[in-house]
Amino acid sequence: MTIPDDRSDVTISTSPSPGKVKRLVSTWDLLKAPLFRAIWLGALFSNIGGLMHETAAVWTMAGLVDSPLWVSLLQTCMSLPLFFLGLPAGALGDLVSPRRVLVVSESFLGFVAISLGVVAALGLINAPLLLTATLLLGIGTAFSLPAWQALLPELVKREEVPSAVALNGLSVNLARAIGPAAGGLLLASTGPTVCFVLNGLSYITIAWVLLRSKRQTASRDPSGEHFWPALLAGKRYVWHAPLLRLVMLRMVGFVLPATGAVALFPLLVRREWELNALGFGALMTAYGLGAVLAATWLPRLRSRFSIRAILALACLLYAVFGFTLVFGPGGWVMLPAMPLGGAGWILTISTLNAAAQATAAAWVRSRALSFNLLCFQGALAIGALLWGSLAVSIGVKATLLCSVIVLLAVTLLVQGGDLEPVKELNLDPASNQPDQNGGVSDDDSDKRALVSVEYNIDASKRQEFLSAVGDLGIARLRTGATHWEIVEEIGQPGRFQERFTVSSWAEHLQQHKRMTQTDEAKERIVDAFHIGIEPPVVRHWIQH
């Protein structure tokens, strides 16, 4: 798939900033723009092609080998590159023109998929070759996914972004309903060759449309970060973003056990239910339709229920689906149960992806979301390997039962984590963003900087102040500080000094730009504890 976005539930009414009159943007009006329409149609074609390819690949592998491990390794080979390359690819998506990255990555993906189709047409395909091609496709996808996330604001105006995201979600959901059925039909009539070639052509189409695009890439800040510092800044942001870490924990907790059904389902259909490729495609289409229906109902669920309740419902649906695979009669009669799995999967992934989006500030969004993607793809890769290996020892159905039990147990264990606070975050840039150099010379701008803030507070409010300034300290660390501390003067109750270190003066100037309105609100809360007419004294030092 080329544009991976499950946020089809985005409200179309939007406003650029609080306090301004809302401007209603029609979703379908965006398709009147030739460039966006061409890319959207190409993405739809590519999403369908990707699911056709996936259907053909797993079905072909199930026919080439007897071991469940080889079939599950397909998922591992697709996900493992994103696990290892997702972070540098995310940094690249924040620093380099995403259009350029996409032209190269989509061309590479097209070449690999078409080459695999040629090999299949010549009758030379085998299990190691199919795994190698899947690994190469995973490498190309690892670079294309963050670039797609960064490209969207360059294609449309700011007020049109929600509409563009909604159309992206529509493309993905249409593909879920069409791709597996088309893949199964083509598999039954022509074999895997046509599925592989059509997928490759869809990638080439996207690259061609982007290459011929007349619109200029948005200009980038020439004083921006370099690659490795940017990567470290992304890591620091995630480490000091508790809500984002909770999202990633919930993602691993669901995907790791749920992958058992995803990885082993083709073997279940082919070996134990003895269905053909058409039957496999039909079952996968029913699974996709469940995802479409769940995505349609998700906005109403979000308006009525908490995130915790939605995730519990999703887990229950997927568990019922898993138990049905184990204890059900199998065959075509399983069609009504398949939508439960698709609905449970998409409710979980969409809800957690939306929460991750809500915790990622604009300056680090591609990198932060790459960490979330790393957790998702890592859980897919490890889960497929784990459940595939176990199935070799105890069988497919016994392994599926174990995966469902683990899913329910993990869900109960992580229920204590509350993601509701993500709804209160305001990640718009802070209003106080000084861009002056402060008299520091260019020679000194790369030297380590130390910032101190002095507070005089009412000693009776000491504990409340320490709690508030501790929250502010997390924000300092998240936006660039490498060390933070709060000290109290001996013999002077209520006299505090906040100190934090930044790797360079230039980085500290970037830190001001990274502050969000939520961070700024924390700063105001801390400043309110200060006693006196003058504000807290702020001092800056350069380490020589």
Coordinates of C-alpha atoms in Angstrom, one line a residue, residues 36-370:
F36 CA -4.3 15.8 -6.1
R37 CA -6.8 13.9 -8.2
A38 CA -4.0 12.1 -10.2
I39 CA -2.2 11.2 -7.0
W40 CA -5.4 10.1 -5.2
L41 CA -6.4 7.8 -8.1
G42 CA -2.8 6.5 -8.3
A43 CA -2.9 5.8 -4.6
L44 CA -6.2 4.0 -4.9
F45 CA -4.7 1.9 -7.7
S46 CA -1.6 1.2 -5.6
N47 CA -3.5 0.3 -2.5
I48 CA -5.6 -2.2 -4.4
G49 CA -2.4 -3.5 -6.1
G50 CA -0.7 -3.9 -2.8
L51 CA -3.5 -6.0 -1.3
M52 CA -3.7 -8.1 -4.5
H53 CA 0.1 -8.7 -4.2
E54 CA -0.2 -9.6 -0.5
T55 CA -3.0 -12.1 -1.3
A56 CA -1.0 -13.6 -4.1
A57 CA 2.2 -13.8 -2.2
V58 CA 0.8 -15.6 0.9
W59 CA -1.2 -18.0 -1.2
T60 CA 1.7 -18.8 -3.4
M61 CA 4.0 -19.4 -0.4
A62 CA 1.4 -21.7 1.2
G63 CA 1.5 -23.7 -2.0
L64 CA 5.3 -23.8 -2.3
V65 CA 6.1 -25.1 1.2
D66 CA 4.6 -27.2 4.0
S67 CA 6.1 -25.4 7.0
P68 CA 3.9 -22.7 8.7
L69 CA 7.2 -20.9 9.5
W70 CA 7.9 -20.1 5.8
V71 CA 4.4 -18.6 5.4
S72 CA 4.7 -16.5 8.5
L73 CA 8.2 -15.3 7.4
L74 CA 6.5 -13.4 4.6
Q75 CA 5.1 -11.0 7.2
T76 CA 8.4 -10.9 9.0
C77 CA 10.3 -10.0 5.8
M78 CA 7.8 -7.2 5.0
S79 CA 7.9 -5.7 8.5
L80 CA 11.5 -6.1 9.5
P81 CA 12.9 -3.4 7.2
L82 CA 10.5 -0.9 8.6
F83 CA 11.6 -1.9 12.1
F84 CA 15.3 -1.2 11.3
L85 CA 14.9 1.6 8.8
G86 CA 11.8 3.4 10.1
L87 CA 13.6 5.9 12.3
P88 CA 16.2 7.1 9.8
A89 CA 13.4 7.2 7.1
G90 CA 11.3 9.3 9.5
A91 CA 14.2 11.8 10.0
L92 CA 14.7 11.9 6.2
G93 CA 11.0 12.7 5.8
D94 CA 11.4 15.7 8.1
L95 CA 14.6 17.0 6.5
V96 CA 14.4 16.2 2.7
S97 CA 11.8 16.8 0.0
P98 CA 9.3 14.0 0.5
R99 CA 8.5 14.2 -3.2
R100 CA 12.1 13.2 -4.1
V101 CA 12.1 10.4 -1.6
L102 CA 8.8 9.1 -3.0
V103 CA 9.9 9.1 -6.6
V104 CA 13.0 7.0 -5.8
S105 CA 11.2 4.6 -3.4
E106 CA 8.1 4.1 -5.6
S107 CA 10.3 3.4 -8.7
F108 CA 12.3 0.9 -6.7
L109 CA 9.1 -0.8 -5.4
G110 CA 7.7 -1.0 -9.0
F111 CA 10.9 -2.5 -10.3
V112 CA 10.9 -5.2 -7.6
A113 CA 7.2 -6.1 -8.0
I114 CA 7.4 -6.3 -11.8
S115 CA 10.6 -8.4 -11.7
L116 CA 8.8 -10.8 -9.3
G117 CA 6.0 -11.0 -11.8
V118 CA 8.4 -11.9 -14.7
V119 CA 10.0 -14.6 -12.6
A120 CA 6.5 -16.0 -11.8
A121 CA 5.6 -16.0 -15.5
L122 CA 8.7 -18.0 -16.3
G123 CA 7.8 -20.6 -13.7
L124 CA 11.0 -19.9 -11.7
I125 CA 9.5 -18.7 -8.5
N126 CA 10.4 -20.5 -5.2
A127 CA 10.2 -19.8 -1.5
P128 CA 13.6 -18.2 -1.0
L129 CA 13.1 -15.9 -4.0
L130 CA 9.6 -14.9 -2.8
L131 CA 11.0 -14.1 0.6
T132 CA 13.9 -12.0 -0.9
A133 CA 11.5 -10.0 -3.1
T134 CA 9.2 -9.4 0.0
L135 CA 12.3 -8.2 1.9
L136 CA 13.2 -5.7 -0.9
L137 CA 9.6 -4.5 -1.0
G138 CA 9.8 -3.9 2.8
I139 CA 12.9 -1.8 2.4
G140 CA 11.3 0.4 -0.3
T141 CA 8.1 0.7 1.9
A142 CA 10.2 1.7 4.9
F143 CA 11.3 4.9 3.1
S144 CA 7.9 5.7 1.4
L145 CA 5.6 5.6 4.4
P146 CA 7.1 8.6 6.3
A147 CA 7.5 10.5 3.1
W148 CA 3.8 10.1 2.4
Q149 CA 3.0 11.5 5.8
A150 CA 5.2 14.6 5.1
L151 CA 3.9 15.1 1.6
L152 CA 0.3 15.8 2.4
P153 CA 0.7 19.4 3.6
E154 CA 2.6 20.2 0.3
L155 CA -0.3 19.0 -1.9
V156 CA -3.2 21.0 -0.3
K157 CA -3.8 24.1 1.7
R158 CA -3.8 24.0 5.4
E159 CA -7.6 24.2 5.8
E160 CA -7.9 21.4 3.2
V161 CA -5.7 18.9 5.1
P162 CA -8.6 17.1 7.0
S163 CA -10.5 16.6 3.7
A164 CA -7.3 15.2 2.1
V165 CA -6.8 12.8 5.1
A166 CA -10.5 11.7 4.8
L167 CA -10.0 10.9 1.1
N168 CA -6.8 9.0 1.9
G169 CA -8.8 6.9 4.4
L170 CA -11.5 6.3 1.7
S171 CA -8.8 5.1 -0.7
V172 CA -7.5 2.6 1.9
N173 CA -10.9 1.3 2.8
L174 CA -12.0 0.9 -0.8
A175 CA -8.8 -1.1 -1.4
R176 CA -9.7 -3.3 1.6
A177 CA -13.0 -4.2 -0.1
I178 CA -11.7 -4.6 -3.6
G179 CA -8.1 -5.8 -3.4
P180 CA -8.4 -9.3 -1.8
A181 CA -11.4 -10.2 -4.0
A182 CA -9.6 -9.1 -7.1
G183 CA -6.4 -10.9 -6.0
G184 CA -8.3 -14.2 -5.4
L185 CA -10.1 -14.0 -8.7
L186 CA -6.9 -13.3 -10.6
L187 CA -5.1 -16.1 -8.7
A188 CA -7.8 -18.6 -9.6
S189 CA -7.7 -17.6 -13.3
T190 CA -4.2 -16.6 -14.1
G191 CA -1.9 -17.3 -11.1
P192 CA 0.2 -14.8 -9.2
T193 CA 1.9 -13.2 -12.2
V194 CA -0.8 -10.6 -13.0
C195 CA -1.2 -9.6 -9.4
F196 CA 2.6 -8.9 -9.0
V197 CA 2.8 -7.0 -12.3
L198 CA -0.3 -4.8 -11.6
N199 CA 1.2 -4.0 -8.2
G200 CA 4.4 -2.9 -9.8
L201 CA 2.6 -0.8 -12.4
S202 CA 0.8 1.0 -9.6
Y203 CA 4.0 2.0 -8.0
I204 CA 5.4 3.2 -11.3
T205 CA 2.2 5.3 -11.8
I206 CA 2.7 7.1 -8.5
A207 CA 6.4 7.9 -9.3
W208 CA 5.4 9.1 -12.8
V209 CA 2.7 11.4 -11.4
L210 CA 5.0 12.9 -8.8
L211 CA 7.9 13.3 -11.3
R212 CA 5.7 15.3 -13.7
S213 CA 4.2 17.4 -10.9
K214 CA 4.5 21.2 -11.6
R215 CA 3.9 22.3 -8.1
Q216 CA 7.1 23.3 -6.2
T217 CA 8.1 21.6 -3.0
A218 CA 7.6 23.6 0.1
S219 CA 10.7 25.5 1.1
R220 CA 12.6 24.2 4.1
D221 CA 14.3 26.1 6.9
P222 CA 18.0 26.5 5.9
S223 CA 18.9 26.6 9.6
G224 CA 17.2 23.4 10.3
E225 CA 18.6 20.3 11.8
H226 CA 21.0 17.8 10.3
F227 CA 20.3 14.1 10.0
W228 CA 21.9 12.6 13.1
P229 CA 21.0 15.4 15.5
A230 CA 17.4 15.2 14.1
L231 CA 17.3 11.5 14.7
L232 CA 18.5 12.1 18.3
A233 CA 16.0 14.8 18.8
G234 CA 13.2 12.5 17.7
K235 CA 14.4 9.8 20.2
R236 CA 14.5 12.4 23.0
Y237 CA 11.0 13.6 22.2
V238 CA 9.5 10.1 22.3
W239 CA 11.4 9.3 25.5
H240 CA 9.9 12.3 27.2
A241 CA 6.4 12.0 25.8
P242 CA 4.6 9.6 28.3
L243 CA 1.4 9.5 26.3
L244 CA 3.1 8.5 23.1
R245 CA 5.1 5.8 24.9
L246 CA 1.7 4.5 26.2
V247 CA 0.3 4.4 22.7
M248 CA 3.3 2.4 21.5
L249 CA 3.0 0.0 24.4
R250 CA -0.7 -0.6 23.6
M251 CA 0.2 -1.0 19.9
V252 CA 2.7 -3.8 20.7
G253 CA 0.3 -5.3 23.2
F254 CA -2.3 -5.8 20.5
V255 CA -0.3 -6.4 17.3
L256 CA 2.1 -9.0 18.8
P257 CA -0.5 -11.6 19.7
A258 CA -3.0 -10.6 17.0
T259 CA -0.5 -11.3 14.3
G260 CA -1.0 -15.0 14.9
A261 CA -4.3 -15.0 12.9
V262 CA -2.9 -12.7 10.2
A263 CA 0.2 -14.8 9.6
L264 CA -1.4 -18.3 9.8
F265 CA -4.7 -17.7 8.2
P266 CA -3.6 -18.7 4.6
L267 CA -2.5 -22.1 5.9
L268 CA -5.7 -22.6 7.8
V269 CA -7.7 -21.8 4.6
R270 CA -5.6 -23.9 2.2
R271 CA -4.7 -26.9 4.4
E272 CA -7.5 -27.4 6.9
W273 CA -10.4 -25.9 5.1
E274 CA -9.3 -27.0 1.7
L275 CA -10.6 -23.9 -0.1
N276 CA -9.1 -22.5 -3.4
A277 CA -7.7 -19.1 -4.2
L278 CA -11.1 -17.7 -4.9
G279 CA -12.4 -18.8 -1.5
F280 CA -9.3 -17.2 0.2
G281 CA -9.9 -14.0 -1.6
A282 CA -13.6 -13.9 -0.6
L283 CA -12.8 -14.5 3.0
M284 CA -10.2 -11.8 3.0
T285 CA -12.7 -9.4 1.3
A286 CA -15.2 -10.1 4.1
Y287 CA -12.4 -9.3 6.6
G288 CA -11.7 -6.0 4.7
L289 CA -15.4 -5.1 4.7
G290 CA -15.4 -5.4 8.5
A291 CA -12.6 -2.9 8.5
V292 CA -14.6 -0.5 6.2
L293 CA -17.7 -0.7 8.4
A294 CA -15.6 -0.2 11.6
A295 CA -13.9 2.9 10.1
T296 CA -17.3 4.3 9.1
W297 CA -18.6 3.9 12.7
L298 CA -15.5 5.0 14.4
P299 CA -16.4 8.8 14.6
R300 CA -19.6 7.9 16.4
L301 CA -17.8 5.6 18.8
R302 CA -15.3 8.3 19.6
S303 CA -18.0 10.8 20.3
R304 CA -19.8 8.5 22.8
F305 CA -17.1 6.3 24.3
S306 CA -13.6 6.7 25.8
I307 CA -10.5 5.5 24.1
R308 CA -10.2 2.7 26.7
A309 CA -13.7 1.5 25.9
I310 CA -13.1 1.5 22.2
L311 CA -9.9 -0.5 22.6
A312 CA -11.6 -3.0 24.9
L313 CA -14.4 -3.5 22.3
A314 CA -11.9 -3.9 19.5
C315 CA -10.0 -6.6 21.5
L316 CA -13.2 -8.4 22.3
L317 CA -14.2 -8.5 18.6
Y318 CA -10.8 -9.8 17.5
A319 CA -10.8 -12.4 20.3
V320 CA -14.2 -13.7 19.1
F321 CA -12.9 -13.8 15.6
G322 CA -9.9 -15.8 16.8
F323 CA -11.9 -18.3 18.8
T324 CA -14.2 -18.8 15.8
L325 CA -11.2 -19.7 13.6
V326 CA -10.2 -22.3 16.2
F327 CA -13.5 -23.8 17.1
G328 CA -15.7 -23.0 14.0
P329 CA -16.6 -25.5 11.3
G330 CA -14.3 -23.7 8.7
G331 CA -14.9 -23.2 5.0
W332 CA -17.3 -20.8 3.4
V333 CA -19.5 -20.8 6.5
M334 CA -16.9 -18.7 8.1
L335 CA -17.7 -15.7 5.9
P336 CA -20.0 -14.0 8.6
A337 CA -17.2 -14.2 11.2
M338 CA -14.5 -12.6 9.1
P339 CA -15.8 -9.0 9.5
L340 CA -15.3 -9.3 13.3
G341 CA -11.5 -9.6 12.7
G342 CA -11.3 -6.7 10.3
A343 CA -13.4 -4.5 12.6
G344 CA -11.3 -5.4 15.7
W345 CA -8.0 -4.8 13.9
I346 CA -9.0 -1.4 12.3
L347 CA -10.6 -0.1 15.5
T348 CA -7.5 -0.7 17.4
I349 CA -4.9 0.5 14.8
S350 CA -7.0 3.6 13.9
T351 CA -7.6 4.6 17.5
L352 CA -3.9 4.2 18.4
N353 CA -2.7 5.9 15.3
A354 CA -5.0 8.8 15.9
A355 CA -3.7 9.0 19.5
A356 CA -0.1 9.0 18.2
Q357 CA -0.9 11.8 15.8
A358 CA -2.3 13.8 18.6
T359 CA 0.9 13.5 20.7
A360 CA 3.3 14.4 17.9
A361 CA 4.2 18.1 17.4
A362 CA 4.6 19.3 13.9
W363 CA 8.4 19.8 14.0
V364 CA 9.0 16.2 14.9
R365 CA 5.9 14.5 13.6
S366 CA 7.5 12.2 10.9
R367 CA 10.1 11.0 13.4
A368 CA 7.7 10.5 16.3
L369 CA 5.3 8.6 14.1
S370 CA 8.2 6.5 12.8

